[in-house]
Short mmCIF file of C-alpha atoms in Angstrom, two decimals:
data_model
loop_
_atom_site.label_atom_id
_atom_site.label_comp_id
_atom_site.label_asym_id
_atom_site.label_seq_id
_atom_site.Cartn_x
_atom_site.Cartn_y
_atom_site.Cartn_z
CA MET A 1 -14.94 -16.55 25.85
CA PRO A 2 -13.88 -15.00 29.20
CA VAL A 3 -11.36 -12.18 29.12
CA PRO A 4 -7.93 -13.29 30.45
CA ALA A 5 -6.82 -11.96 33.81
CA THR A 6 -4.17 -9.81 32.09
CA HIS A 7 -6.93 -7.66 30.57
CA ALA A 8 -9.45 -5.35 32.17
CA ALA A 9 -13.12 -5.82 31.34
CA PRO A 10 -14.43 -3.68 28.46
CA ALA A 11 -16.16 -0.46 29.47
CA PRO A 12 -19.78 -0.93 30.61
CA ARG A 13 -22.55 0.49 28.51
CA ARG A 14 -23.47 4.09 29.31
CA ALA A 15 -27.13 4.98 29.61
CA ASP A 16 -26.74 7.69 26.97
CA LYS A 17 -25.10 5.34 24.46
CA GLN A 18 -26.39 2.67 22.10
CA PRO A 19 -24.99 -0.86 22.43
CA PHE A 20 -21.73 -1.16 20.53
CA ASP A 21 -22.49 -2.97 17.28
CA ILE A 22 -19.24 -3.93 15.53
CA ASP A 23 -20.93 -4.53 12.17
CA GLU A 24 -22.56 -1.12 12.26
CA ALA A 25 -19.27 0.39 13.44
CA PHE A 26 -17.47 -0.89 10.35
CA ARG A 27 -20.24 0.33 8.06
CA ARG A 28 -19.85 3.79 9.54
CA LEU A 29 -16.04 3.59 9.49
CA ARG A 30 -15.96 2.83 5.77
CA ALA A 31 -18.03 5.90 5.04
CA ALA A 32 -16.06 8.06 7.48
CA VAL A 33 -12.64 7.36 5.94
CA GLU A 34 -13.71 7.37 2.30
CA GLY A 35 -11.58 9.97 0.59
CA LEU A 36 -9.00 10.18 3.38
CA PRO A 37 -5.36 9.15 2.74
CA LYS A 38 -5.00 5.40 3.13
CA ALA A 39 -2.77 3.61 5.62
CA ALA A 40 0.64 3.21 3.98
CA MET A 41 0.67 -0.57 3.56
CA PHE A 42 -2.78 -0.58 1.97
CA GLU A 43 -1.81 2.29 -0.34
CA LEU A 44 1.30 0.36 -1.41
CA ARG A 45 -0.84 -2.73 -2.01
CA ASP A 46 -3.20 -0.76 -4.23
CA GLU A 47 -0.24 0.68 -6.14
CA GLY A 48 0.94 -2.85 -6.97
CA TYR A 49 3.42 -3.40 -4.14
CA GLY A 50 1.39 -6.06 -2.38
CA SER A 51 3.69 -9.09 -2.36
CA PRO A 52 4.58 -10.56 1.05
CA PHE A 53 8.17 -9.38 0.65
CA GLU A 54 7.20 -5.84 -0.32
CA GLN A 55 4.75 -5.68 2.58
CA LEU A 56 7.37 -6.98 5.00
CA VAL A 57 9.91 -4.43 3.80
CA GLY A 58 7.40 -1.59 3.77
CA SER A 59 6.13 -2.43 7.24
CA LEU A 60 9.65 -2.48 8.64
CA ILE A 61 10.43 0.86 7.02
CA SER A 62 7.17 2.32 8.39
CA ALA A 63 8.16 1.75 12.03
CA ARG A 64 8.18 5.18 13.70
CA THR A 65 7.99 6.83 10.28
CA ARG A 66 5.10 8.91 8.97
CA ASP A 67 2.98 7.27 6.29
CA GLU A 68 3.75 10.02 3.78
CA THR A 69 7.48 9.44 4.22
CA THR A 70 7.09 5.67 4.17
CA LEU A 71 5.35 5.83 0.80
CA THR A 72 8.04 8.05 -0.72
CA VAL A 73 10.87 5.86 0.59
CA CYS A 74 9.23 2.59 -0.46
CA ARG A 75 8.50 3.80 -3.98
CA ARG A 76 12.15 4.86 -4.34
CA LEU A 77 13.43 1.56 -2.93
CA PHE A 78 11.10 -0.67 -4.92
CA ALA A 79 12.24 1.00 -8.14
CA VAL A 80 15.60 -0.66 -7.39
CA ALA A 81 14.76 -3.83 -5.43
CA ARG A 82 11.46 -5.69 -5.10
CA THR A 83 12.61 -9.23 -4.29
CA PRO A 84 14.72 -10.79 -1.52
CA GLU A 85 17.43 -11.58 -4.06
CA GLN A 86 17.59 -7.99 -5.31
CA MET A 87 17.55 -6.59 -1.76
CA ALA A 88 20.26 -8.96 -0.55
CA ALA A 89 22.51 -7.87 -3.43
CA LEU A 90 22.40 -4.18 -2.48
CA ASP A 91 25.40 -2.54 -0.90
CA GLU A 92 24.52 -1.45 2.63
CA ALA A 93 25.59 2.15 2.01
CA GLU A 94 23.40 2.27 -1.10
CA LEU A 95 20.45 0.92 0.86
CA VAL A 96 20.96 3.53 3.58
CA ARG A 97 20.85 6.18 0.86
CA LEU A 98 17.61 4.73 -0.54
CA LEU A 99 16.09 4.76 2.96
CA ASN A 100 16.88 8.43 3.46
CA GLY A 101 13.96 10.14 5.19
CA ALA A 102 12.84 7.09 7.16
CA THR A 103 13.74 6.89 10.82
CA PHE A 104 16.84 4.87 11.74
CA PRO A 105 17.97 4.18 8.15
CA GLU A 106 21.25 2.49 9.16
CA PRO A 107 19.79 -0.23 11.45
CA LYS A 108 16.85 -0.71 9.08
CA ALA A 109 19.27 -1.22 6.18
CA ARG A 110 21.18 -3.83 8.18
CA ASP A 111 17.96 -5.60 9.13
CA LEU A 112 16.60 -5.57 5.57
CA ILE A 113 19.79 -7.03 4.11
CA ALA A 114 20.00 -9.65 6.86
CA LEU A 115 16.39 -10.81 6.55
CA SER A 116 16.60 -10.81 2.73
CA ARG A 117 19.64 -13.07 2.85
CA ARG A 118 17.94 -15.40 5.33
CA ILE A 119 14.79 -15.56 3.19
CA VAL A 120 16.92 -16.59 0.22
CA ALA A 121 19.20 -19.00 2.09
CA GLU A 122 16.77 -20.55 4.57
CA HIS A 123 13.35 -20.21 2.90
CA GLY A 124 14.11 -20.56 -0.80
CA GLY A 125 13.25 -16.93 -1.46
CA ARG A 126 9.75 -17.21 0.03
CA VAL A 127 8.71 -15.01 2.96
CA PRO A 128 7.58 -17.10 5.96
CA ASP A 129 3.80 -17.18 6.33
CA THR A 130 3.57 -17.56 10.11
CA LEU A 131 3.85 -15.07 12.95
CA GLU A 132 6.62 -17.15 14.50
CA GLY A 133 8.58 -17.34 11.26
CA LEU A 134 8.36 -13.61 10.63
CA THR A 135 9.20 -12.48 14.16
CA ALA A 136 12.33 -14.65 14.02
CA PHE A 137 13.85 -11.91 11.86
CA ARG A 138 15.61 -9.09 13.68
CA GLY A 139 13.58 -5.90 13.58
CA VAL A 140 10.26 -7.66 12.92
CA GLY A 141 7.76 -7.39 15.77
CA PRO A 142 4.12 -8.50 16.04
CA LYS A 143 2.68 -5.49 14.16
CA ILE A 144 5.07 -5.83 11.21
CA ALA A 145 4.45 -9.58 11.09
CA ALA A 146 0.67 -9.12 11.24
CA LEU A 147 0.69 -6.56 8.42
CA THR A 148 2.78 -8.91 6.27
CA LEU A 149 0.38 -11.78 6.88
CA ALA A 150 -2.75 -9.65 6.49
CA VAL A 151 -1.88 -7.49 3.51
CA GLY A 152 0.80 -9.60 1.85
CA TYR A 153 -0.78 -13.02 2.26
CA GLY A 154 -4.42 -12.03 2.83
CA ARG A 155 -4.52 -14.11 6.00
CA PRO A 156 -6.53 -13.02 9.04
CA ALA A 157 -4.17 -11.15 11.37
CA VAL A 158 -4.76 -8.15 13.63
CA ALA A 159 -2.13 -5.45 13.12
CA VAL A 160 -2.27 -3.05 16.06
CA ASP A 161 -0.55 0.31 15.87
CA VAL A 162 -1.07 3.42 18.01
CA HIS A 163 -4.34 4.27 16.23
CA VAL A 164 -5.93 0.82 16.54
CA HIS A 165 -4.86 0.67 20.18
CA ARG A 166 -6.18 4.14 21.06
CA VAL A 167 -9.47 3.97 19.17
CA THR A 168 -10.61 0.51 20.25
CA ASN A 169 -9.88 1.38 23.88
CA ARG A 170 -11.64 4.72 23.50
CA TRP A 171 -14.68 2.90 22.10
CA GLY A 172 -14.68 0.70 25.20
CA TYR A 173 -14.51 -2.33 22.91
CA VAL A 174 -11.31 -3.47 24.68
CA ALA A 175 -9.63 -2.27 27.85
CA THR A 176 -5.88 -2.70 27.65
CA THR A 177 -2.70 -0.80 28.36
CA THR A 178 -0.42 -1.81 25.48
CA PRO A 179 -0.77 -2.49 21.74
CA GLU A 180 0.34 -6.09 22.35
CA ARG A 181 -2.51 -6.68 24.78
CA THR A 182 -4.92 -4.91 22.45
CA MET A 183 -3.93 -7.37 19.74
CA GLU A 184 -4.59 -10.30 22.08
CA SER A 185 -7.98 -8.91 23.13
CA LEU A 186 -9.07 -8.16 19.58
CA GLU A 187 -8.14 -11.68 18.51
CA GLN A 188 -10.67 -12.88 21.10
CA THR A 189 -13.46 -10.33 20.61
CA LEU A 190 -13.27 -9.03 17.03
CA PRO A 191 -14.96 -11.17 14.36
CA GLU A 192 -12.28 -12.64 12.12
CA ARG A 193 -13.83 -11.04 9.02
CA TYR A 194 -12.59 -7.67 10.33
CA TRP A 195 -9.07 -8.69 11.36
CA ILE A 196 -7.42 -7.33 8.22
CA GLU A 197 -9.76 -4.40 7.72
CA ILE A 198 -9.45 -2.92 11.21
CA ASN A 199 -5.98 -1.51 10.53
CA GLU A 200 -7.01 -0.27 7.09
CA ARG A 201 -9.93 1.72 8.57
CA LEU A 202 -8.62 2.82 11.96
CA VAL A 203 -5.32 4.30 10.79
CA PRO A 204 -6.97 7.09 8.75
CA PHE A 205 -9.84 7.30 11.25
CA GLY A 206 -7.36 7.76 14.10
CA LYS A 207 -5.21 10.24 12.20
CA TRP A 208 -8.00 12.52 11.01
CA ILE A 209 -11.10 12.00 13.18
CA CYS A 210 -10.48 10.11 16.45
CA THR A 211 -7.22 11.95 17.05
CA GLY A 212 -5.04 11.58 20.12
CA GLU A 213 -5.57 15.19 21.18
CA ARG A 214 -9.11 16.61 21.17
CA PRO A 215 -10.84 14.07 18.92
CA LYS A 216 -13.63 15.30 16.65
CA CYS A 217 -16.40 13.73 18.72
CA SER A 218 -19.09 16.25 17.77
CA THR A 219 -19.03 15.14 14.13
CA CYS A 220 -17.96 11.51 14.60
CA PRO A 221 -20.39 8.99 13.07
CA LEU A 222 -19.62 6.51 15.86
CA LEU A 223 -20.41 8.91 18.73
CA SER A 224 -23.74 7.26 19.56
CA MET A 225 -21.97 3.97 20.37
CA CYS A 226 -18.52 5.14 21.54
CA ARG A 227 -17.97 5.15 25.32
CA GLN A 228 -15.38 7.97 24.91
CA VAL A 229 -13.12 6.31 27.46
CA GLY A 230 -10.43 8.72 28.62
CA VAL A 231 -11.72 11.63 26.52
CA THR A 232 -11.52 14.82 28.59
CA SER A 233 -11.58 17.39 25.79
CA HIS A 234 -12.90 17.13 22.27
CA ARG A 235 -14.02 19.14 19.27
#
């Protein structure tokens, strides 16, 4: 399928690099991140907080908040409220207290109470299972919606955060300027079987190996295929 005019063409192959093989890339990624801290939403899923509502709430809390903090806050909150009905019944001041440590606790508390009430009143207590339905809630953007669909419902959806955006552009697999355009490009180029997994693998990979500043290229298992687009200094 041709790349839309809003996107630049992926980086051409370099003579010193192997062709980029996405299947091989994921095999190497799995080995590279084994033992590293998991992305927050996947850690919560594995701890038993994998319902669509818990994933929606956790993803909203995670916005501009470190994974370590997100996990602490979500565990504290879910000890009190794990359903839309329970969340909607919370006093806003109490919810702000429970969100302590996350960024912007006051607006997030307002958004969580509002969307919980709407889920109960308009959707019978069931979280919408479409991108359009989820992004209709205040505070829920494409990444939060995609994580809810992918992790909460197990439906193919590409959740693009700063790590997925940076790494896939650095590979030369896509060539975009914003996470939103990266999501669009990946939906066209990435095999659907990897749509959920890409966030699970690239968050720890981007945090610990393919870092924003001076990535660890010399020991990276994907170096032979990566175009290293934009890399000017590395370890």
